[in-house]
Amino acid sequence: MSGLDDVIAAETSLSEVDGLNGQLVIRGYRLEELAGRRSFEAVLALLLAEVLDGGEAAIRTALGAARRTVFAEVERIDAALLELSPVEALRALMARLPGGEDAGTALRLVAAPAVFLPALVRRRRGEAAIAPDPALGQAADMLAMLKGRRPSGAETAALDAYLVTVSDHGLNASTFAARVVASTRAGYASAVLAALGALKGPLHGGAPGPVLDMLDAVGTPERAAGWLAAELARGERLMGFGHRIYRVRDPRVDALKQALARLGAAGDGDAGRLALAETVEREALALLRRAKPGRALETNVEFYTALLLEALGFPREAFTGVFAAGRVGGWIAHAHEQVEKGRLIRPQSRYVGPRAA
Ligand code: ACO
C-alpha cells in the first residue's frame, strides 16, 4: 500500500526538502546558512513570524518566561509518569497544557519539551528537577536544567545547531499529523500532541537511540563489517540509514557532523566513539549499496543526532524528546499555516473488503 509518496497534500512557505539535490531550505535560507550561524530563537522568528510578535530578542525573552510558566507542571511528575519512557511522559505532561490558537499557547508548547525533558531525565535518576533561567537562550537553559551547571559555550552552540537543524522538514510524518489535526481547528496543543505521537516511532524520530545500541553491539571498528552484514542477512534495517525523500546525502547530516567536530575540538567530544561511528557509517553504506543496488540509501539525520546528543550528556532514551524540542516550532508553524490557508484534510479510501449481499 502506498505511503502517499507522490501526493502533494499541502502548500507551504515554511520549508522545502529537495531530495534529489540534498538541499533543505527554511523560509528562503539554506540549512547551511542557519545551523551553527543563527540561534534557535532566530529560526523560530522565521518559522513563526505569523504567530509570534517580534524578532529573535523578543522571542528569547518571551520563551524564557514561558519556560518558567510551564515549569509549574514539573511538580506534578509522579511515580506513574516516571515509569513511562521519557517521550511518553513528555506526551502526558504536554497534554496538560491548555490549548488554543494564540501566541501564548505556541510559546508554552515550544518551551515545554525543553523544560520537561531535562526534568524527567533527572527525576528518573532520583535527582531533583532544576528550574529554568529565563535569562538564558533555549539551548543553554535546556542543558543547564539537564546538567545542573552552566553549559560551556561549545555545548550550547552544539545543541543550538541541533535544534535549528531539525526545526522543520517539509511534510514529514509528524508534521502531516499536526496539519491533519490543526485542520479540524482542534488547536495547537492537540496538533503538537498528534505530531509527538507520530515522531516517537522508530521509522521517524525514534531511531537515534537504536543507533547507539547498534554502535554498542558493534563494539570495535574491526567488527563493524561482519556485524552489519549479519544484521542485513537477518532482514533487519540499519538504523540511521535511508530516507523517503533524500536520494543523496541528507544535508542535516553534515550540519550535525560539523557541530560534533566543533564540540570535539573544544575538548567535549569522544574521539574513540566518533572513529567507531565513522567506520560503521562507511561499512554500512558499502553494504547497503551492494544489498540494495536499485535504491540510494544514505546516512540520515538520526545517525549523527545520536552521537551529538550522547556527547551532550542526554541519555539515549531521551533523544526523541530532544528532537521534539527542536521540531515543535515547525509543527506549530504548519498548524497555523493549515488553519490560515488550508481546509479540513479529509482524503478518501478505496474499499477492498467484501461487498454487501
Ligand atoms: N537498512 C536496510 N535496508 C533498508 C533501510 C535500512 N536502513 N532503509 C531502507 N531499506 C530497504 C528496505 O528494506 C526496502 O527493501 P525492499 O525493497 O527489498 O523491501 C528498500 O530499502 C526501500 O525501503 P523503503 O521501505 O521503501 O523506504 P522508505 O522510504 O519507506 O523508508 C525509512 C524510509 C523508514 C527511513 C527507512 O529507510 C528505514 O527504516 N530506515 C531505518 C530507520 C531510520 O533510520 N529512521 C529514521 C529516519 S529519518 C527521520 O525520520 C528523521
Tab-separated table of C-alpha atoms and ligand atoms in Angstrom:
chain	number	residue	atom	x	y	z
A	1	MET	CA	0.000	0.000	0.000
A	2	SER	CA	1.256	3.470	-0.874
A	3	GLY	CA	2.945	5.726	1.650
A	4	LEU	CA	1.485	8.717	-0.274
A	5	ASP	CA	4.971	9.297	-1.746
A	6	ASP	CA	3.810	11.229	-4.775
A	7	VAL	CA	0.863	13.030	-3.208
A	8	ILE	CA	1.194	16.775	-2.630
A	9	ALA	CA	-1.007	17.264	0.410
A	10	ALA	CA	-0.174	20.863	1.341
A	11	GLU	CA	1.307	24.099	0.061
A	12	THR	CA	3.817	25.605	2.437
A	13	SER	CA	6.075	28.624	2.609
A	14	LEU	CA	7.945	27.163	5.601
A	15	SER	CA	10.497	24.695	4.226
A	16	GLU	CA	11.450	22.842	1.080
A	17	VAL	CA	13.147	19.444	1.022
A	18	ASP	CA	14.954	18.843	-2.264
A	19	GLY	CA	15.694	15.139	-2.107
A	20	LEU	CA	17.464	14.922	-5.444
A	21	ASN	CA	19.963	17.686	-4.736
A	22	GLY	CA	20.243	17.150	-0.975
A	23	GLN	CA	19.066	20.624	-0.014
A	24	LEU	CA	16.866	21.852	2.812
A	25	VAL	CA	15.608	25.433	2.580
A	26	ILE	CA	13.821	27.047	5.524
A	27	ARG	CA	11.964	30.285	4.732
A	28	GLY	CA	14.361	31.032	1.885
A	29	TYR	CA	17.582	30.141	3.752
A	30	ARG	CA	19.647	27.041	3.056
A	31	LEU	CA	20.221	24.957	6.194
A	32	GLU	CA	23.973	25.703	5.953
A	33	GLU	CA	23.169	29.406	6.386
A	34	LEU	CA	21.220	28.714	9.584
A	35	ALA	CA	22.715	25.781	11.563
A	36	GLY	CA	25.660	26.990	13.642
A	37	ARG	CA	25.131	30.549	12.373
A	38	ARG	CA	21.700	31.665	13.595
A	39	SER	CA	20.235	30.928	17.021
A	40	PHE	CA	17.248	28.650	17.579
A	41	GLU	CA	15.257	31.741	18.590
A	42	ALA	CA	16.198	33.483	15.314
A	43	VAL	CA	14.927	30.468	13.371
A	44	LEU	CA	11.726	30.430	15.456
A	45	ALA	CA	11.268	34.078	14.472
A	46	LEU	CA	11.441	32.979	10.829
A	47	LEU	CA	9.159	29.965	11.165
A	48	LEU	CA	6.626	31.557	13.491
A	49	ALA	CA	6.631	35.086	12.009
A	50	GLU	CA	2.820	34.987	11.666
A	51	VAL	CA	2.257	33.554	15.160
A	52	LEU	CA	4.741	35.311	17.486
A	53	ASP	CA	5.377	39.034	17.786
A	54	GLY	CA	8.862	40.480	17.438
A	55	GLY	CA	12.181	39.109	16.307
A	56	GLU	CA	14.893	36.992	17.887
A	57	ALA	CA	15.370	39.110	21.047
A	58	ALA	CA	11.652	39.404	21.811
A	59	ILE	CA	11.133	35.670	21.284
A	60	ARG	CA	14.116	34.848	23.507
A	61	THR	CA	12.550	36.903	26.335
A	62	ALA	CA	9.039	35.533	25.805
A	63	LEU	CA	10.291	31.961	25.590
A	64	GLY	CA	12.262	32.370	28.833
A	65	ALA	CA	9.070	33.495	30.562
A	66	ALA	CA	7.145	30.581	29.022
A	67	ARG	CA	9.736	28.102	30.341
A	68	ARG	CA	9.163	29.483	33.827
A	69	THR	CA	5.365	29.132	33.396
A	70	VAL	CA	5.445	25.527	32.224
A	71	PHE	CA	7.929	24.553	34.962
A	72	ALA	CA	4.943	24.617	37.370
A	73	GLU	CA	3.821	21.333	35.746
A	74	VAL	CA	7.093	19.640	36.756
A	75	GLU	CA	5.822	19.408	40.339
A	76	ARG	CA	3.120	17.083	39.060
A	77	ILE	CA	5.598	14.456	37.796
A	78	ASP	CA	4.648	11.362	39.763
A	79	ALA	CA	5.807	7.738	40.015
A	80	ALA	CA	3.456	6.618	37.220
A	81	LEU	CA	4.963	9.151	34.800
A	82	LEU	CA	8.488	8.089	35.738
A	83	GLU	CA	7.682	4.519	34.728
A	84	LEU	CA	6.920	5.641	31.173
A	85	SER	CA	9.649	6.223	28.599
A	86	PRO	CA	10.719	9.893	28.587
A	87	VAL	CA	8.908	10.619	25.317
A	88	GLU	CA	5.680	9.054	26.621
A	89	ALA	CA	5.996	11.006	29.874
A	90	LEU	CA	6.655	14.146	27.814
A	91	ARG	CA	3.491	13.440	25.830
A	92	ALA	CA	1.485	13.099	29.057
A	93	LEU	CA	2.896	16.330	30.534
A	94	MET	CA	2.302	18.280	27.337
A	95	ALA	CA	-1.285	17.015	27.273
A	96	ARG	CA	-1.865	19.002	30.474
A	97	LEU	CA	-1.089	22.327	28.803
A	98	PRO	CA	-4.056	24.451	27.740
A	99	GLY	CA	-4.896	24.564	24.039
A	100	GLY	CA	-5.774	27.418	21.715
A	101	GLU	CA	-4.532	29.020	18.514
A	102	ASP	CA	-2.705	32.009	20.016
A	103	ALA	CA	0.853	33.185	20.689
A	104	GLY	CA	0.751	32.269	24.409
A	105	THR	CA	-0.218	28.686	23.593
A	106	ALA	CA	2.518	28.496	20.973
A	107	LEU	CA	5.189	29.787	23.370
A	108	ARG	CA	4.214	27.350	26.122
A	109	LEU	CA	4.291	24.442	23.677
A	110	VAL	CA	7.727	25.449	22.338
A	111	ALA	CA	9.042	25.862	25.887
A	112	ALA	CA	7.559	22.606	27.197
A	113	PRO	CA	9.908	19.894	25.823
A	114	ALA	CA	12.975	21.965	26.769
A	115	VAL	CA	11.727	22.104	30.378
A	116	PHE	CA	10.006	18.739	30.806
A	117	LEU	CA	12.644	16.540	29.229
A	118	PRO	CA	15.587	17.538	31.484
A	119	ALA	CA	13.253	17.349	34.495
A	120	LEU	CA	12.159	13.822	33.510
A	121	VAL	CA	15.750	12.692	32.940
A	122	ARG	CA	16.826	13.985	36.355
A	123	ARG	CA	13.792	12.646	38.226
A	124	ARG	CA	14.272	9.199	36.638
A	125	ARG	CA	17.804	9.268	38.090
A	126	GLY	CA	16.434	10.211	41.516
A	127	GLU	CA	17.707	13.799	41.220
A	128	ALA	CA	15.690	16.976	41.765
A	129	ALA	CA	14.498	18.936	38.742
A	130	ILE	CA	16.213	22.271	38.144
A	131	ALA	CA	14.201	25.422	37.493
A	132	PRO	CA	14.726	27.275	34.202
A	133	ASP	CA	16.708	30.506	33.962
A	134	PRO	CA	14.630	32.827	31.754
A	135	ALA	CA	17.714	34.954	31.016
A	136	LEU	CA	19.334	32.128	29.030
A	137	GLY	CA	18.596	31.071	25.457
A	138	GLN	CA	16.586	27.882	24.974
A	139	ALA	CA	19.609	25.644	24.196
A	140	ALA	CA	21.739	26.874	27.117
A	141	ASP	CA	18.839	26.622	29.545
A	142	MET	CA	17.886	23.121	28.410
A	143	LEU	CA	21.470	21.973	29.066
A	144	ALA	CA	21.627	23.833	32.403
A	145	MET	CA	18.391	22.101	33.511
A	146	LEU	CA	19.851	18.744	32.446
A	147	LYS	CA	23.317	19.076	33.931
A	148	GLY	CA	22.799	21.306	36.952
A	149	ARG	CA	25.594	23.593	35.788
A	150	ARG	CA	26.069	26.330	33.263
A	151	PRO	CA	26.976	24.602	29.943
A	152	SER	CA	30.146	25.550	28.064
A	153	GLY	CA	29.877	27.783	25.007
A	154	ALA	CA	30.722	24.810	22.787
A	155	GLU	CA	27.974	22.663	24.354
A	156	THR	CA	25.402	25.431	23.947
A	157	ALA	CA	26.450	26.040	20.337
A	158	ALA	CA	26.182	22.307	19.554
A	159	LEU	CA	22.655	21.937	20.966
A	160	ASP	CA	21.580	25.197	19.341
A	161	ALA	CA	22.841	23.923	15.959
A	162	TYR	CA	20.953	20.654	16.508
A	163	LEU	CA	17.660	22.396	17.388
A	164	VAL	CA	17.984	24.564	14.267
A	165	THR	CA	18.899	21.577	12.081
A	166	VAL	CA	15.721	19.680	12.959
A	167	SER	CA	13.418	22.725	13.227
A	168	ASP	CA	11.387	21.996	10.092
A	169	HIS	CA	11.469	19.492	7.255
A	170	GLY	CA	8.598	19.661	4.794
A	171	LEU	CA	5.659	17.322	5.158
A	172	ASN	CA	7.297	14.598	7.246
A	173	ALA	CA	5.002	12.170	9.094
A	174	SER	CA	4.757	14.158	12.355
A	175	THR	CA	4.203	17.477	10.569
A	176	PHE	CA	1.499	15.912	8.409
A	177	ALA	CA	-0.151	14.574	11.581
A	178	ALA	CA	-0.025	18.102	13.056
A	179	ARG	CA	-1.633	19.581	9.942
A	180	VAL	CA	-4.415	16.965	9.879
A	181	VAL	CA	-5.353	17.738	13.476
A	182	ALA	CA	-4.974	21.520	13.051
A	183	SER	CA	-7.273	21.337	10.009
A	184	THR	CA	-10.139	20.323	12.305
A	185	ARG	CA	-9.489	23.532	14.345
A	186	ALA	CA	-8.650	21.429	17.403
A	187	GLY	CA	-5.914	23.914	18.417
A	188	TYR	CA	-2.112	23.925	18.591
A	189	ALA	CA	-1.797	21.669	21.653
A	190	SER	CA	-3.768	18.844	20.029
A	191	ALA	CA	-1.816	19.263	16.783
A	192	VAL	CA	1.509	19.088	18.653
A	193	LEU	CA	0.416	16.009	20.632
A	194	ALA	CA	-0.546	14.201	17.434
A	195	ALA	CA	2.828	15.120	15.958
A	196	LEU	CA	4.690	13.927	19.039
A	197	GLY	CA	2.847	10.624	18.841
A	198	ALA	CA	3.991	10.196	15.237
A	199	LEU	CA	7.540	11.314	15.978
A	200	LYS	CA	8.228	8.615	18.529
A	201	GLY	CA	8.097	5.701	16.091
A	202	PRO	CA	11.430	4.116	15.130
A	203	LEU	CA	10.849	4.842	11.443
A	204	HIS	CA	10.737	8.565	12.245
A	205	GLY	CA	12.211	10.249	15.356
A	206	GLY	CA	12.686	7.117	17.420
A	207	ALA	CA	15.778	5.949	15.528
A	208	PRO	CA	18.729	7.691	17.243
A	209	GLY	CA	18.581	5.652	20.461
A	210	PRO	CA	18.792	2.405	18.439
A	211	VAL	CA	21.754	3.905	16.520
A	212	LEU	CA	23.723	3.907	19.780
A	213	ASP	CA	22.509	0.388	20.588
A	214	MET	CA	23.966	-0.598	17.213
A	215	LEU	CA	27.316	1.089	17.935
A	216	ASP	CA	27.468	-0.643	21.325
A	217	ALA	CA	26.696	-4.004	19.735
A	218	VAL	CA	29.380	-3.467	17.074
A	219	GLY	CA	31.861	-2.535	19.823
A	220	THR	CA	35.071	-2.005	17.825
A	221	PRO	CA	35.740	-0.745	14.264
A	222	GLU	CA	37.122	-4.100	13.079
A	223	ARG	CA	33.855	-5.872	13.984
A	224	ALA	CA	31.717	-3.384	12.007
A	225	ALA	CA	31.587	-5.064	8.577
A	226	GLY	CA	30.750	-8.540	9.937
A	227	TRP	CA	28.134	-7.310	12.414
A	228	LEU	CA	26.354	-5.138	9.852
A	229	ALA	CA	26.366	-7.868	7.202
A	230	ALA	CA	24.820	-10.337	9.664
A	231	GLU	CA	22.156	-7.798	10.575
A	232	LEU	CA	21.237	-7.256	6.914
A	233	ALA	CA	21.245	-11.010	6.280
A	234	ARG	CA	18.634	-11.348	9.044
A	235	GLY	CA	16.476	-8.816	7.151
A	236	GLU	CA	16.990	-6.061	9.740
A	237	ARG	CA	17.140	-2.363	8.786
A	238	LEU	CA	20.271	-0.469	9.726
A	239	MET	CA	19.222	2.405	11.944
A	240	GLY	CA	20.336	5.852	10.775
A	241	PHE	CA	20.299	4.973	7.050
A	242	GLY	CA	17.715	5.514	4.335
A	243	HIS	CA	15.156	8.253	3.808
A	244	ARG	CA	11.869	8.560	1.973
A	245	ILE	CA	12.818	11.796	0.204
A	246	TYR	CA	16.611	12.095	0.056
A	247	ARG	CA	18.278	10.160	-2.756
A	248	VAL	CA	21.601	11.823	-1.960
A	249	ARG	CA	23.161	12.709	1.362
A	250	ASP	CA	20.769	14.359	3.844
A	251	PRO	CA	22.173	17.918	4.303
A	252	ARG	CA	21.348	17.737	8.000
A	253	VAL	CA	23.971	15.002	8.414
A	254	ASP	CA	26.780	17.421	7.570
A	255	ALA	CA	25.318	20.197	9.739
A	256	LEU	CA	25.352	17.814	12.711
A	257	LYS	CA	28.750	16.363	11.867
A	258	GLN	CA	30.198	19.887	11.889
A	259	ALA	CA	28.575	20.656	15.245
A	260	LEU	CA	30.048	17.412	16.598
A	261	ALA	CA	33.509	18.261	15.249
A	262	ARG	CA	33.383	21.696	16.894
A	263	LEU	CA	32.372	20.072	20.183
A	264	GLY	CA	35.282	17.641	19.863
A	265	ALA	CA	37.704	20.465	19.057
A	266	ALA	CA	36.581	22.187	22.277
A	267	GLY	CA	37.508	19.026	24.215
A	268	ASP	CA	33.892	17.961	24.876
A	269	GLY	CA	33.770	15.039	22.414
A	270	ASP	CA	34.767	11.358	22.464
A	271	ALA	CA	37.273	10.709	19.662
A	272	GLY	CA	37.044	6.890	20.006
A	273	ARG	CA	33.262	6.929	19.667
A	274	LEU	CA	33.450	9.148	16.582
A	275	ALA	CA	36.058	6.895	14.941
A	276	LEU	CA	33.829	3.842	15.550
A	277	ALA	CA	30.811	5.692	14.148
A	278	GLU	CA	32.689	6.743	11.023
A	279	THR	CA	33.753	3.149	10.371
A	280	VAL	CA	30.206	1.875	10.908
A	281	GLU	CA	28.889	4.573	8.547
A	282	ARG	CA	31.417	3.696	5.828
A	283	GLU	CA	30.814	-0.070	6.100
A	284	ALA	CA	27.034	0.311	6.285
A	285	LEU	CA	26.921	2.465	3.147
A	286	ALA	CA	29.100	-0.016	1.255
A	287	LEU	CA	26.915	-2.966	2.341
A	288	LEU	CA	23.652	-1.157	1.570
A	289	ARG	CA	24.933	-0.266	-1.896
A	290	ARG	CA	25.593	-3.931	-2.560
A	291	ALA	CA	22.396	-5.224	-0.882
A	292	LYS	CA	20.008	-2.674	-2.471
A	293	PRO	CA	21.665	-1.572	-5.709
A	294	GLY	CA	18.478	-0.026	-7.076
A	295	ARG	CA	17.850	2.110	-4.014
A	296	ALA	CA	20.047	5.073	-2.992
A	297	LEU	CA	20.347	4.515	0.755
A	298	GLU	CA	22.421	7.181	2.501
A	299	THR	CA	23.119	8.266	6.063
A	300	ASN	CA	20.139	10.078	7.590
A	301	VAL	CA	19.891	12.779	10.256
A	302	GLU	CA	19.431	10.280	13.079
A	303	PHE	CA	22.908	8.797	12.787
A	304	TYR	CA	24.819	11.924	13.842
A	305	THR	CA	21.963	13.057	16.073
A	306	ALA	CA	22.730	10.038	18.225
A	307	LEU	CA	26.403	10.931	18.531
A	308	LEU	CA	25.802	14.623	19.145
A	309	LEU	CA	23.145	14.154	21.815
A	310	GLU	CA	25.222	11.469	23.518
A	311	ALA	CA	28.235	13.828	23.603
A	312	LEU	CA	25.988	16.479	25.173
A	313	GLY	CA	25.033	14.132	28.006
A	314	PHE	CA	21.454	13.234	27.056
A	315	PRO	CA	20.624	9.587	27.790
A	316	ARG	CA	19.614	7.688	24.656
A	317	GLU	CA	16.047	7.116	25.804
A	318	ALA	CA	15.600	10.922	25.850
A	319	PHE	CA	16.766	11.574	22.265
A	320	THR	CA	13.291	11.608	20.696
A	321	GLY	CA	12.213	14.240	23.217
A	322	VAL	CA	15.174	16.461	22.270
A	323	PHE	CA	14.123	16.067	18.624
A	324	ALA	CA	10.645	17.233	19.664
A	325	ALA	CA	12.185	20.280	21.376
A	326	GLY	CA	13.671	21.282	18.031
A	327	ARG	CA	10.686	20.388	15.821
A	328	VAL	CA	7.821	21.759	17.935
A	329	GLY	CA	8.093	25.286	16.465
A	330	GLY	CA	7.858	23.817	12.967
A	331	TRP	CA	4.779	21.805	13.931
A	332	ILE	CA	3.033	24.942	15.214
A	333	ALA	CA	4.043	26.945	12.145
A	334	HIS	CA	2.490	24.237	9.938
A	335	ALA	CA	-0.619	24.083	12.146
A	336	HIS	CA	-1.018	27.841	11.783
A	337	GLU	CA	-0.481	27.721	8.030
A	338	GLN	CA	-3.050	24.927	7.720
A	339	VAL	CA	-5.623	26.913	9.681
A	340	GLU	CA	-4.978	30.115	7.713
A	341	LYS	CA	-4.632	28.739	4.207
A	342	GLY	CA	-5.901	25.158	4.198
A	343	ARG	CA	-9.147	23.286	4.537
A	344	LEU	CA	-10.232	20.283	6.580
A	345	ILE	CA	-7.944	17.406	5.493
A	346	ARG	CA	-10.167	14.506	4.560
A	347	PRO	CA	-8.780	12.103	1.945
A	348	GLN	CA	-10.625	9.069	0.652
A	349	SER	CA	-10.001	5.354	0.915
A	350	ARG	CA	-10.729	2.672	-1.655
A	351	TYR	CA	-12.900	-0.098	-0.202
A	352	VAL	CA	-11.400	-3.538	-0.875
A	353	GLY	CA	-13.477	-5.562	1.641
A	354	PRO	CA	-16.403	-7.859	0.945
A	355	ARG	CA	-19.402	-6.342	-0.845
A	356	ALA	CA	-22.770	-6.348	0.858
A	357	ALA	CA	-25.041	-9.092	-0.478
B	1	ACO	N1	18.561	-0.734	6.246
B	1	ACO	C1	18.371	-1.755	5.406
B	1	ACO	N2	17.518	-1.736	4.381
B	1	ACO	C2	16.832	-0.608	4.190
B	1	ACO	C3	16.984	0.514	5.021
B	1	ACO	C4	17.894	0.430	6.091
B	1	ACO	N3	18.096	1.450	6.924
B	1	ACO	N4	16.163	1.503	4.605
B	1	ACO	C5	15.502	1.008	3.540
B	1	ACO	N5	15.896	-0.256	3.302
B	1	ACO	C6	15.434	-1.125	2.237
B	1	ACO	C7	14.036	-1.637	2.531
B	1	ACO	O1	14.083	-2.829	3.281
B	1	ACO	C8	13.499	-1.828	1.159
B	1	ACO	O2	13.964	-3.022	0.629
B	1	ACO	P1	12.998	-3.963	-0.277
B	1	ACO	O3	12.576	-3.080	-1.424
B	1	ACO	O4	13.870	-5.093	-0.635
B	1	ACO	O5	11.847	-4.311	0.631
B	1	ACO	C9	14.133	-0.708	0.354
B	1	ACO	O6	15.334	-0.362	1.041
B	1	ACO	C10	13.264	0.508	0.236
B	1	ACO	O7	12.865	0.889	1.510
B	1	ACO	P2	11.502	1.633	1.801
B	1	ACO	O8	10.854	0.940	2.933
B	1	ACO	O9	10.737	1.870	0.550
B	1	ACO	O10	11.981	3.018	2.281
B	1	ACO	P3	11.012	4.046	2.914
B	1	ACO	O11	11.152	5.281	2.115
B	1	ACO	O12	9.656	3.534	3.123
B	1	ACO	O13	11.660	4.166	4.349
B	1	ACO	C11	12.919	4.748	6.210
B	1	ACO	C12	12.451	5.181	4.803
B	1	ACO	C13	11.694	4.392	7.064
B	1	ACO	C14	13.642	5.927	6.867
B	1	ACO	C15	13.841	3.511	6.070
B	1	ACO	O14	14.958	3.858	5.292
B	1	ACO	C16	14.273	2.954	7.432
B	1	ACO	O15	13.563	2.145	8.013
B	1	ACO	N6	15.468	3.380	7.959
B	1	ACO	C17	15.934	2.907	9.241
B	1	ACO	C18	15.252	3.675	10.386
B	1	ACO	C19	15.708	5.123	10.454
B	1	ACO	O16	16.883	5.440	10.302
B	1	ACO	N7	14.741	6.034	10.717
B	1	ACO	C20	14.971	7.492	10.788
B	1	ACO	C21	14.544	8.176	9.535
B	1	ACO	S1	14.998	9.885	9.488
B	1	ACO	C22	13.730	10.706	10.211
B	1	ACO	O17	12.602	10.342	10.170
B	1	ACO	C23	14.003	11.936	10.999
